[in-house]
Amino acid sequence: MITAFQACERASWLSINPQLTISGDDARIGDVQPIGTDQGGFDGAPHSERFWEDGYFLIRDLLPVDSLMDLRAGIENLVANGLPPAMIYLYDEAWQVFRRLRPLLNHFLGDRVKLLPHFWAWHVNPGEDGRGWPPHRDYQGESAIGDDMLISLSLWVPLGIANPDNGCMYVLPRSFEKCYHQPVAKPEDVALQDVRALPAGPGTVMGWRQDLYHWGGRASAFASEPRISLSLEFQNAAFDPMADRLLDLEQPPVFRERLELIVQQFAKYRHMQSMDDNTLRWVDDIIVELSGRA
């Protein structure tokens, strides 16, 4: 693992992943082709019925797979260097994935889309008893108004194969939960036959209402590869901000701001993600190092 001092230097991260980029202080990370461009635009209508009925969508072959391979390699390089997968958000390419999805975001959230400062990346290793996050809802409050106006949305992007063997996503469809006498509060409230596995491959994009009950599976020792994935959250900015600071999809944070945001995620998600003491001390050291450079 690199030192906290090295972690505050762009050059350190570029040496770990020379195939990726970290933009300068102007935060302009280059143009990307939005999804649907080749087809005259993205048509979200075929996915809306399931979304409003079951609370999620799963769209295959939406992202160009070639654009994801460098990111997958980036996470593998981070892990090989003893670094958390979430550090992938230091690189422009992680933000570009979601910029490509603006037409989808506009379809579900309207024209005023903002990034919530809530994100994570996973490398679920079958050889280390890896598992995704336990059953939860991304937001406990109101995620939609009625069945036609969305306030916030979570997106999840696999960078490789995600299947039951290596811990794919599982959901409790809203259409099933609506039949329960009361909303699910704990895993044992879920009828096992109502659970739906969502296996997927690279190029797929999943999204769900932030009040959808969902979780990541536990990887089998017999899985052929780790489950590697990204997630980022969004809101319709026509509603009151759901965080102290909303981010711009077109101009994501510059390097220092990215680093500050990433280290904040560790405190936010330590109840969801297993984190060893060395990693937590390293994160604290980065915070101290950044404060000394203010």
PDB file of C-alpha atoms in Angstrom:
ATOM      1  CA  MET A   1       0.000   0.000   0.000  1.00  0.00           C
ATOM      2  CA  ILE A   2       1.321   3.452  -0.856  1.00  0.00           C
ATOM      3  CA  THR A   3       1.827   6.034   1.888  1.00  0.00           C
ATOM      4  CA  ALA A   4      -0.662   8.772   2.670  1.00  0.00           C
ATOM      5  CA  PHE A   5       1.781  11.306   1.221  1.00  0.00           C
ATOM      6  CA  GLN A   6       2.011   9.343  -2.026  1.00  0.00           C
ATOM      7  CA  ALA A   7      -1.783   8.954  -2.111  1.00  0.00           C
ATOM      8  CA  CYS A   8      -2.120  12.729  -2.342  1.00  0.00           C
ATOM      9  CA  GLU A   9       0.014  12.827  -5.494  1.00  0.00           C
ATOM     10  CA  ARG A  10      -1.587  12.257  -8.919  1.00  0.00           C
ATOM     11  CA  ALA A  11       1.621  10.679 -10.206  1.00  0.00           C
ATOM     12  CA  SER A  12       1.363   7.821  -7.700  1.00  0.00           C
ATOM     13  CA  TRP A  13      -1.992   6.709  -9.041  1.00  0.00           C
ATOM     14  CA  LEU A  14      -0.974   7.137 -12.677  1.00  0.00           C
ATOM     15  CA  SER A  15       2.024   4.877 -12.076  1.00  0.00           C
ATOM     16  CA  ILE A  16      -0.299   2.162 -10.707  1.00  0.00           C
ATOM     17  CA  ASN A  17      -2.687   2.458 -13.654  1.00  0.00           C
ATOM     18  CA  PRO A  18      -0.888   4.004 -16.631  1.00  0.00           C
ATOM     19  CA  GLN A  19      -3.749   2.914 -18.930  1.00  0.00           C
ATOM     20  CA  LEU A  20      -6.088   5.340 -17.118  1.00  0.00           C
ATOM     21  CA  THR A  21      -6.102   9.136 -16.825  1.00  0.00           C
ATOM     22  CA  ILE A  22      -6.588  11.766 -14.135  1.00  0.00           C
ATOM     23  CA  SER A  23      -7.566  15.136 -15.553  1.00  0.00           C
ATOM     24  CA  GLY A  24      -6.049  18.437 -14.480  1.00  0.00           C
ATOM     25  CA  ASP A  25      -7.641  21.096 -12.347  1.00  0.00           C
ATOM     26  CA  ASP A  26     -10.096  22.165 -15.045  1.00  0.00           C
ATOM     27  CA  ALA A  27     -11.997  18.877 -14.413  1.00  0.00           C
ATOM     28  CA  ARG A  28     -12.707  18.456 -18.113  1.00  0.00           C
ATOM     29  CA  ILE A  29     -12.366  14.738 -18.651  1.00  0.00           C
ATOM     30  CA  GLY A  30     -13.032  14.575 -22.364  1.00  0.00           C
ATOM     31  CA  ASP A  31     -16.079  13.867 -24.434  1.00  0.00           C
ATOM     32  CA  VAL A  32     -17.733  10.467 -24.433  1.00  0.00           C
ATOM     33  CA  GLN A  33     -20.406   9.154 -26.747  1.00  0.00           C
ATOM     34  CA  PRO A  34     -23.760   8.931 -24.946  1.00  0.00           C
ATOM     35  CA  ILE A  35     -25.612   5.634 -25.079  1.00  0.00           C
ATOM     36  CA  GLY A  36     -28.096   5.338 -27.930  1.00  0.00           C
ATOM     37  CA  THR A  37     -26.198   7.668 -30.245  1.00  0.00           C
ATOM     38  CA  ASP A  38     -25.902   4.991 -32.929  1.00  0.00           C
ATOM     39  CA  GLN A  39     -29.647   4.290 -32.737  1.00  0.00           C
ATOM     40  CA  GLY A  40     -30.781   7.901 -32.881  1.00  0.00           C
ATOM     41  CA  GLY A  41     -31.172   8.208 -29.119  1.00  0.00           C
ATOM     42  CA  PHE A  42     -31.854   6.103 -26.041  1.00  0.00           C
ATOM     43  CA  ASP A  43     -35.384   4.712 -25.726  1.00  0.00           C
ATOM     44  CA  GLY A  44     -36.181   4.119 -22.081  1.00  0.00           C
ATOM     45  CA  ALA A  45     -39.831   3.246 -22.617  1.00  0.00           C
ATOM     46  CA  PRO A  46     -39.279  -0.552 -22.843  1.00  0.00           C
ATOM     47  CA  HIS A  47     -37.696  -0.478 -19.380  1.00  0.00           C
ATOM     48  CA  SER A  48     -40.140   1.824 -17.621  1.00  0.00           C
ATOM     49  CA  GLU A  49     -42.908  -0.692 -16.937  1.00  0.00           C
ATOM     50  CA  ARG A  50     -40.667  -3.086 -15.027  1.00  0.00           C
ATOM     51  CA  PHE A  51     -39.021  -0.204 -13.205  1.00  0.00           C
ATOM     52  CA  TRP A  52     -42.293   1.179 -11.893  1.00  0.00           C
ATOM     53  CA  GLU A  53     -43.722  -2.276 -11.198  1.00  0.00           C
ATOM     54  CA  ASP A  54     -40.705  -4.035  -9.673  1.00  0.00           C
ATOM     55  CA  GLY A  55     -38.488  -1.079  -8.714  1.00  0.00           C
ATOM     56  CA  TYR A  56     -35.518  -1.842 -10.949  1.00  0.00           C
ATOM     57  CA  PHE A  57     -34.297  -2.231 -14.514  1.00  0.00           C
ATOM     58  CA  LEU A  58     -31.576  -4.377 -16.047  1.00  0.00           C
ATOM     59  CA  ILE A  59     -30.420  -3.369 -19.527  1.00  0.00           C
ATOM     60  CA  ARG A  60     -27.910  -5.604 -21.273  1.00  0.00           C
ATOM     61  CA  ASP A  61     -25.375  -4.523 -23.914  1.00  0.00           C
ATOM     62  CA  LEU A  62     -25.867  -0.853 -23.102  1.00  0.00           C
ATOM     63  CA  LEU A  63     -22.252   0.193 -22.520  1.00  0.00           C
ATOM     64  CA  PRO A  64     -19.342  -0.540 -24.888  1.00  0.00           C
ATOM     65  CA  VAL A  65     -17.476  -3.404 -23.269  1.00  0.00           C
ATOM     66  CA  ASP A  66     -14.085  -2.225 -24.557  1.00  0.00           C
ATOM     67  CA  SER A  67     -14.445   0.975 -22.546  1.00  0.00           C
ATOM     68  CA  LEU A  68     -14.853  -1.048 -19.335  1.00  0.00           C
ATOM     69  CA  MET A  69     -11.855  -3.349 -19.641  1.00  0.00           C
ATOM     70  CA  ASP A  70      -9.283  -0.723 -18.643  1.00  0.00           C
ATOM     71  CA  LEU A  71     -11.361   0.037 -15.553  1.00  0.00           C
ATOM     72  CA  ARG A  72     -11.572  -3.629 -14.640  1.00  0.00           C
ATOM     73  CA  ALA A  73      -7.796  -3.877 -14.992  1.00  0.00           C
ATOM     74  CA  GLY A  74      -7.540  -0.699 -12.912  1.00  0.00           C
ATOM     75  CA  ILE A  75      -9.398  -2.246  -9.985  1.00  0.00           C
ATOM     76  CA  GLU A  76      -7.364  -5.439 -10.277  1.00  0.00           C
ATOM     77  CA  ASN A  77      -4.156  -3.359 -10.156  1.00  0.00           C
ATOM     78  CA  LEU A  78      -5.377  -1.468  -7.099  1.00  0.00           C
ATOM     79  CA  VAL A  79      -6.192  -4.707  -5.282  1.00  0.00           C
ATOM     80  CA  ALA A  80      -2.833  -6.222  -6.279  1.00  0.00           C
ATOM     81  CA  ASN A  81      -1.160  -3.191  -4.648  1.00  0.00           C
ATOM     82  CA  GLY A  82      -3.160  -3.616  -1.434  1.00  0.00           C
ATOM     83  CA  LEU A  83      -5.407  -0.656  -2.230  1.00  0.00           C
ATOM     84  CA  PRO A  84      -9.205  -0.409  -1.909  1.00  0.00           C
ATOM     85  CA  PRO A  85     -11.222  -0.785  -5.142  1.00  0.00           C
ATOM     86  CA  ALA A  86     -13.045   2.489  -4.368  1.00  0.00           C
ATOM     87  CA  MET A  87      -9.868   4.375  -5.299  1.00  0.00           C
ATOM     88  CA  ILE A  88     -10.831   3.728  -8.931  1.00  0.00           C
ATOM     89  CA  TYR A  89     -12.909   6.921  -8.700  1.00  0.00           C
ATOM     90  CA  LEU A  90      -9.696   8.919  -8.794  1.00  0.00           C
ATOM     91  CA  TYR A  91      -9.570   8.146 -12.507  1.00  0.00           C
ATOM     92  CA  ASP A  92     -11.507   9.960 -15.226  1.00  0.00           C
ATOM     93  CA  GLU A  93     -12.727   6.741 -16.808  1.00  0.00           C
ATOM     94  CA  ALA A  94     -14.855   5.808 -13.792  1.00  0.00           C
ATOM     95  CA  TRP A  95     -16.770   9.071 -14.095  1.00  0.00           C
ATOM     96  CA  GLN A  96     -16.995   8.735 -17.876  1.00  0.00           C
ATOM     97  CA  VAL A  97     -18.955   5.500 -17.513  1.00  0.00           C
ATOM     98  CA  PHE A  98     -21.792   7.387 -15.896  1.00  0.00           C
ATOM     99  CA  ARG A  99     -21.537  10.381 -18.233  1.00  0.00           C
ATOM    100  CA  ARG A 100     -22.319   7.974 -21.075  1.00  0.00           C
ATOM    101  CA  LEU A 101     -25.555   7.154 -19.279  1.00  0.00           C
ATOM    102  CA  ARG A 102     -26.972  10.680 -19.264  1.00  0.00           C
ATOM    103  CA  PRO A 103     -29.799   9.774 -21.726  1.00  0.00           C
ATOM    104  CA  LEU A 104     -30.912   6.993 -19.376  1.00  0.00           C
ATOM    105  CA  LEU A 105     -30.671   9.306 -16.372  1.00  0.00           C
ATOM    106  CA  ASN A 106     -32.669  11.980 -18.180  1.00  0.00           C
ATOM    107  CA  HIS A 107     -35.368   9.435 -19.016  1.00  0.00           C
ATOM    108  CA  PHE A 108     -35.873   8.432 -15.386  1.00  0.00           C
ATOM    109  CA  LEU A 109     -34.889  11.601 -13.506  1.00  0.00           C
ATOM    110  CA  GLY A 110     -35.617  14.433 -15.942  1.00  0.00           C
ATOM    111  CA  ASP A 111     -33.287  17.085 -17.314  1.00  0.00           C
ATOM    112  CA  ARG A 112     -31.904  18.316 -13.983  1.00  0.00           C
ATOM    113  CA  VAL A 113     -29.702  15.392 -12.980  1.00  0.00           C
ATOM    114  CA  LYS A 114     -27.060  15.725 -10.277  1.00  0.00           C
ATOM    115  CA  LEU A 115     -24.621  13.247  -8.777  1.00  0.00           C
ATOM    116  CA  LEU A 116     -25.025  12.390  -5.128  1.00  0.00           C
ATOM    117  CA  PRO A 117     -21.663  12.077  -3.335  1.00  0.00           C
ATOM    118  CA  HIS A 118     -22.401   8.399  -2.659  1.00  0.00           C
ATOM    119  CA  PHE A 119     -20.417   5.798  -4.573  1.00  0.00           C
ATOM    120  CA  TRP A 120     -18.430   2.600  -4.162  1.00  0.00           C
ATOM    121  CA  ALA A 121     -16.555  -0.080  -6.096  1.00  0.00           C
ATOM    122  CA  TRP A 122     -16.286  -3.793  -5.351  1.00  0.00           C
ATOM    123  CA  HIS A 123     -13.837  -6.608  -5.916  1.00  0.00           C
ATOM    124  CA  VAL A 124     -15.657  -9.599  -4.406  1.00  0.00           C
ATOM    125  CA  ASN A 125     -12.945 -12.250  -4.190  1.00  0.00           C
ATOM    126  CA  PRO A 126     -14.145 -15.876  -4.062  1.00  0.00           C
ATOM    127  CA  GLY A 127     -10.831 -16.938  -2.585  1.00  0.00           C
ATOM    128  CA  GLU A 128     -11.296 -14.689   0.439  1.00  0.00           C
ATOM    129  CA  ASP A 129     -14.899 -15.539   1.325  1.00  0.00           C
ATOM    130  CA  GLY A 130     -15.945 -12.379  -0.480  1.00  0.00           C
ATOM    131  CA  ARG A 131     -19.471 -11.045  -0.396  1.00  0.00           C
ATOM    132  CA  GLY A 132     -21.418  -8.017  -1.461  1.00  0.00           C
ATOM    133  CA  TRP A 133     -23.249  -5.654   0.842  1.00  0.00           C
ATOM    134  CA  PRO A 134     -25.921  -7.116   3.144  1.00  0.00           C
ATOM    135  CA  PRO A 135     -29.666  -6.537   2.550  1.00  0.00           C
ATOM    136  CA  HIS A 136     -30.501  -2.835   2.689  1.00  0.00           C
ATOM    137  CA  ARG A 137     -32.213   0.119   1.050  1.00  0.00           C
ATOM    138  CA  ASP A 138     -29.979   2.869  -0.324  1.00  0.00           C
ATOM    139  CA  TYR A 139     -32.255   5.526   1.142  1.00  0.00           C
ATOM    140  CA  GLN A 140     -34.796   5.188   3.927  1.00  0.00           C
ATOM    141  CA  GLY A 141     -36.825   8.212   2.921  1.00  0.00           C
ATOM    142  CA  GLU A 142     -38.971   9.007  -0.089  1.00  0.00           C
ATOM    143  CA  SER A 143     -37.370   7.935  -3.376  1.00  0.00           C
ATOM    144  CA  ALA A 144     -40.336   8.611  -5.665  1.00  0.00           C
ATOM    145  CA  ILE A 145     -43.604  10.492  -5.735  1.00  0.00           C
ATOM    146  CA  GLY A 146     -46.361   8.144  -6.778  1.00  0.00           C
ATOM    147  CA  ASP A 147     -45.555   5.796  -9.630  1.00  0.00           C
ATOM    148  CA  ASP A 148     -44.374   8.275 -12.217  1.00  0.00           C
ATOM    149  CA  MET A 149     -41.961  10.776 -10.659  1.00  0.00           C
ATOM    150  CA  LEU A 150     -38.564   9.647  -9.459  1.00  0.00           C
ATOM    151  CA  ILE A 151     -36.531  11.585  -6.909  1.00  0.00           C
ATOM    152  CA  SER A 152     -33.367   9.484  -6.735  1.00  0.00           C
ATOM    153  CA  LEU A 153     -31.812   6.523  -8.508  1.00  0.00           C
ATOM    154  CA  SER A 154     -28.913   4.116  -7.928  1.00  0.00           C
ATOM    155  CA  LEU A 155     -26.944   2.715 -10.866  1.00  0.00           C
ATOM    156  CA  TRP A 156     -24.809  -0.431 -10.703  1.00  0.00           C
ATOM    157  CA  VAL A 157     -22.377  -1.448 -13.440  1.00  0.00           C
ATOM    158  CA  PRO A 158     -20.565  -4.813 -13.576  1.00  0.00           C
ATOM    159  CA  LEU A 159     -17.087  -4.718 -15.092  1.00  0.00           C
ATOM    160  CA  GLY A 160     -17.027  -8.488 -15.560  1.00  0.00           C
ATOM    161  CA  ILE A 161     -19.334 -11.441 -15.081  1.00  0.00           C
ATOM    162  CA  ALA A 162     -21.648 -11.169 -12.079  1.00  0.00           C
ATOM    163  CA  ASN A 163     -23.501 -14.392 -11.346  1.00  0.00           C
ATOM    164  CA  PRO A 164     -24.731 -16.391  -8.334  1.00  0.00           C
ATOM    165  CA  ASP A 165     -21.324 -18.080  -8.068  1.00  0.00           C
ATOM    166  CA  ASN A 166     -19.398 -14.844  -7.482  1.00  0.00           C
ATOM    167  CA  GLY A 167     -22.030 -12.795  -5.678  1.00  0.00           C
ATOM    168  CA  CYS A 168     -24.375 -11.089  -8.142  1.00  0.00           C
ATOM    169  CA  MET A 169     -27.088  -8.658  -7.071  1.00  0.00           C
ATOM    170  CA  TYR A 170     -30.348  -9.857  -5.545  1.00  0.00           C
ATOM    171  CA  VAL A 171     -33.543  -7.855  -5.128  1.00  0.00           C
ATOM    172  CA  LEU A 172     -36.957  -8.121  -3.568  1.00  0.00           C
ATOM    173  CA  PRO A 173     -39.196  -6.804  -6.370  1.00  0.00           C
ATOM    174  CA  ARG A 174     -41.570  -4.091  -5.216  1.00  0.00           C
ATOM    175  CA  SER A 175     -44.482  -5.935  -6.813  1.00  0.00           C
ATOM    176  CA  PHE A 176     -43.883  -8.749  -4.308  1.00  0.00           C
ATOM    177  CA  GLU A 177     -43.175  -6.536  -1.311  1.00  0.00           C
ATOM    178  CA  LYS A 178     -46.452  -4.691  -1.917  1.00  0.00           C
ATOM    179  CA  CYS A 179     -48.243  -7.936  -1.066  1.00  0.00           C
ATOM    180  CA  TYR A 180     -46.611  -8.139   2.377  1.00  0.00           C
ATOM    181  CA  HIS A 181     -48.561  -6.979   5.406  1.00  0.00           C
ATOM    182  CA  GLN A 182     -45.820  -4.441   6.157  1.00  0.00           C
ATOM    183  CA  PRO A 183     -42.584  -3.292   4.513  1.00  0.00           C
ATOM    184  CA  VAL A 184     -39.543  -5.513   5.014  1.00  0.00           C
ATOM    185  CA  ALA A 185     -37.419  -4.360   7.939  1.00  0.00           C
ATOM    186  CA  LYS A 186     -34.954  -7.258   8.180  1.00  0.00           C
ATOM    187  CA  PRO A 187     -33.821 -10.143   5.964  1.00  0.00           C
ATOM    188  CA  GLU A 188     -35.963 -12.739   7.727  1.00  0.00           C
ATOM    189  CA  ASP A 189     -39.060 -10.786   6.664  1.00  0.00           C
ATOM    190  CA  VAL A 190     -38.373 -11.774   3.036  1.00  0.00           C
ATOM    191  CA  ALA A 191     -40.070 -14.863   1.612  1.00  0.00           C
ATOM    192  CA  LEU A 192     -37.223 -16.774  -0.032  1.00  0.00           C
ATOM    193  CA  GLN A 193     -39.220 -17.584  -3.161  1.00  0.00           C
ATOM    194  CA  ASP A 194     -39.672 -13.846  -3.758  1.00  0.00           C
ATOM    195  CA  VAL A 195     -35.921 -13.222  -4.074  1.00  0.00           C
ATOM    196  CA  ARG A 196     -34.760 -12.479  -7.616  1.00  0.00           C
ATOM    197  CA  ALA A 197     -31.139 -12.937  -8.713  1.00  0.00           C
ATOM    198  CA  LEU A 198     -29.826 -10.484 -11.324  1.00  0.00           C
ATOM    199  CA  PRO A 199     -26.892 -12.112 -13.121  1.00  0.00           C
ATOM    200  CA  ALA A 200     -25.237  -9.838 -15.650  1.00  0.00           C
ATOM    201  CA  GLY A 201     -22.128  -9.295 -17.713  1.00  0.00           C
ATOM    202  CA  PRO A 202     -20.017  -6.307 -18.754  1.00  0.00           C
ATOM    203  CA  GLY A 203     -21.980  -3.805 -20.799  1.00  0.00           C
ATOM    204  CA  THR A 204     -25.033  -4.240 -18.567  1.00  0.00           C
ATOM    205  CA  VAL A 205     -26.451  -1.401 -16.493  1.00  0.00           C
ATOM    206  CA  MET A 206     -28.756  -1.947 -13.541  1.00  0.00           C
ATOM    207  CA  GLY A 207     -30.725   0.742 -11.767  1.00  0.00           C
ATOM    208  CA  TRP A 208     -33.187   0.800  -8.911  1.00  0.00           C
ATOM    209  CA  ARG A 209     -35.293   3.089  -6.821  1.00  0.00           C
ATOM    210  CA  GLN A 210     -33.395   3.910  -3.685  1.00  0.00           C
ATOM    211  CA  ASP A 211     -36.116   2.371  -1.542  1.00  0.00           C
ATOM    212  CA  LEU A 212     -35.735  -1.049  -3.210  1.00  0.00           C
ATOM    213  CA  TYR A 213     -34.617  -3.804  -0.823  1.00  0.00           C
ATOM    214  CA  HIS A 214     -31.521  -5.431  -2.336  1.00  0.00           C
ATOM    215  CA  TRP A 215     -28.134  -6.984  -1.555  1.00  0.00           C
ATOM    216  CA  GLY A 216     -25.017  -8.586  -2.988  1.00  0.00           C
ATOM    217  CA  GLY A 217     -24.480 -12.330  -2.751  1.00  0.00           C
ATOM    218  CA  ARG A 218     -21.691 -14.303  -1.142  1.00  0.00           C
ATOM    219  CA  ALA A 219     -19.127 -15.708  -3.545  1.00  0.00           C
ATOM    220  CA  SER A 220     -18.538 -19.424  -3.843  1.00  0.00           C
ATOM    221  CA  ALA A 221     -15.017 -20.783  -3.575  1.00  0.00           C
ATOM    222  CA  PHE A 222     -15.738 -22.428  -6.934  1.00  0.00           C
ATOM    223  CA  ALA A 223     -16.403 -19.141  -8.755  1.00  0.00           C
ATOM    224  CA  SER A 224     -14.202 -18.683 -11.800  1.00  0.00           C
ATOM    225  CA  GLU A 225     -13.566 -14.942 -11.293  1.00  0.00           C
ATOM    226  CA  PRO A 226     -14.167 -12.122  -8.805  1.00  0.00           C
ATOM    227  CA  ARG A 227     -17.225  -9.922  -9.062  1.00  0.00           C
ATOM    228  CA  ILE A 228     -15.978  -6.427  -9.987  1.00  0.00           C
ATOM    229  CA  SER A 229     -18.446  -3.555 -10.169  1.00  0.00           C
ATOM    230  CA  LEU A 230     -19.147   0.160  -9.748  1.00  0.00           C
ATOM    231  CA  SER A 231     -22.067   2.042  -8.251  1.00  0.00           C
ATOM    232  CA  LEU A 232     -23.054   5.709  -8.154  1.00  0.00           C
ATOM    233  CA  GLU A 233     -26.209   7.519  -7.011  1.00  0.00           C
ATOM    234  CA  PHE A 234     -28.173  10.349  -8.646  1.00  0.00           C
ATOM    235  CA  GLN A 235     -31.046  12.661  -7.902  1.00  0.00           C
ATOM    236  CA  ASN A 236     -33.525  14.855  -9.704  1.00  0.00           C
ATOM    237  CA  ALA A 237     -32.243  18.323  -8.763  1.00  0.00           C
ATOM    238  CA  ALA A 238     -35.748  19.757  -9.026  1.00  0.00           C
ATOM    239  CA  PHE A 239     -36.222  18.377  -5.510  1.00  0.00           C
ATOM    240  CA  ASP A 240     -34.450  19.481  -2.338  1.00  0.00           C
ATOM    241  CA  PRO A 241     -30.827  18.258  -2.194  1.00  0.00           C
ATOM    242  CA  MET A 242     -30.428  14.851  -0.557  1.00  0.00           C
ATOM    243  CA  ALA A 243     -26.822  15.614   0.401  1.00  0.00           C
ATOM    244  CA  ASP A 244     -24.836  18.621   1.569  1.00  0.00           C
ATOM    245  CA  ARG A 245     -23.183  18.827  -1.827  1.00  0.00           C
ATOM    246  CA  LEU A 246     -24.434  17.712  -5.225  1.00  0.00           C
ATOM    247  CA  LEU A 247     -21.941  17.069  -8.022  1.00  0.00           C
ATOM    248  CA  ASP A 248     -22.037  17.963 -11.700  1.00  0.00           C
ATOM    249  CA  LEU A 249     -22.234  15.027 -14.089  1.00  0.00           C
ATOM    250  CA  GLU A 250     -20.506  16.983 -16.856  1.00  0.00           C
ATOM    251  CA  GLN A 251     -17.676  18.317 -14.690  1.00  0.00           C
ATOM    252  CA  PRO A 252     -16.865  15.807 -11.956  1.00  0.00           C
ATOM    253  CA  PRO A 253     -14.491  16.784  -9.148  1.00  0.00           C
ATOM    254  CA  VAL A 254     -10.804  17.415  -9.749  1.00  0.00           C
ATOM    255  CA  PHE A 255      -8.145  15.127  -8.263  1.00  0.00           C
ATOM    256  CA  ARG A 256      -7.968  16.549  -4.718  1.00  0.00           C
ATOM    257  CA  GLU A 257     -11.746  16.754  -4.452  1.00  0.00           C
ATOM    258  CA  ARG A 258     -12.065  13.198  -5.721  1.00  0.00           C
ATOM    259  CA  LEU A 259      -9.627  11.995  -3.094  1.00  0.00           C
ATOM    260  CA  GLU A 260     -11.485  13.867  -0.359  1.00  0.00           C
ATOM    261  CA  LEU A 261     -14.803  12.408  -1.500  1.00  0.00           C
ATOM    262  CA  ILE A 262     -13.436   8.877  -1.696  1.00  0.00           C
ATOM    263  CA  VAL A 263     -11.994   8.880   1.821  1.00  0.00           C
ATOM    264  CA  GLN A 264     -15.350  10.173   3.100  1.00  0.00           C
ATOM    265  CA  GLN A 265     -17.031   7.057   1.732  1.00  0.00           C
ATOM    266  CA  PHE A 266     -15.107   4.813   4.124  1.00  0.00           C
ATOM    267  CA  ALA A 267     -16.734   6.280   7.218  1.00  0.00           C
ATOM    268  CA  LYS A 268     -20.104   6.277   5.456  1.00  0.00           C
ATOM    269  CA  TYR A 269     -20.015   2.616   4.455  1.00  0.00           C
ATOM    270  CA  ARG A 270     -17.952   0.874   7.105  1.00  0.00           C
ATOM    271  CA  HIS A 271     -21.155  -0.673   8.502  1.00  0.00           C
ATOM    272  CA  MET A 272     -21.784  -2.213   5.059  1.00  0.00           C
ATOM    273  CA  GLN A 273     -18.266  -3.151   3.964  1.00  0.00           C
ATOM    274  CA  SER A 274     -15.642  -5.112   5.866  1.00  0.00           C
ATOM    275  CA  MET A 275     -12.623  -2.833   6.364  1.00  0.00           C
ATOM    276  CA  ASP A 276      -9.407  -3.817   8.109  1.00  0.00           C
ATOM    277  CA  ASP A 277      -7.745  -1.548  10.659  1.00  0.00           C
ATOM    278  CA  ASN A 278      -4.765  -0.825   8.402  1.00  0.00           C
ATOM    279  CA  THR A 279      -7.029   0.528   5.670  1.00  0.00           C
ATOM    280  CA  LEU A 280      -8.949   2.710   8.109  1.00  0.00           C
ATOM    281  CA  ARG A 281      -5.704   4.113   9.562  1.00  0.00           C
ATOM    282  CA  TRP A 282      -4.450   4.779   6.035  1.00  0.00           C
ATOM    283  CA  VAL A 283      -7.639   6.673   5.218  1.00  0.00           C
ATOM    284  CA  ASP A 284      -7.277   8.731   8.414  1.00  0.00           C
ATOM    285  CA  ASP A 285      -3.669   9.512   7.483  1.00  0.00           C
ATOM    286  CA  ILE A 286      -4.800  10.752   4.052  1.00  0.00           C
ATOM    287  CA  ILE A 287      -7.328  13.055   5.700  1.00  0.00           C
ATOM    288  CA  VAL A 288      -4.570  14.481   7.921  1.00  0.00           C
ATOM    289  CA  GLU A 289      -2.216  14.851   4.940  1.00  0.00           C
ATOM    290  CA  LEU A 290      -4.899  16.660   2.905  1.00  0.00           C
ATOM    291  CA  SER A 291      -5.692  19.023   5.777  1.00  0.00           C
ATOM    292  CA  GLY A 292      -2.012  19.927   6.007  1.00  0.00           C
ATOM    293  CA  ARG A 293      -1.999  20.874   2.324  1.00  0.00           C
ATOM    294  CA  ALA A 294      -4.993  23.194   2.556  1.00  0.00           C
TER     295      ALA A 294
END
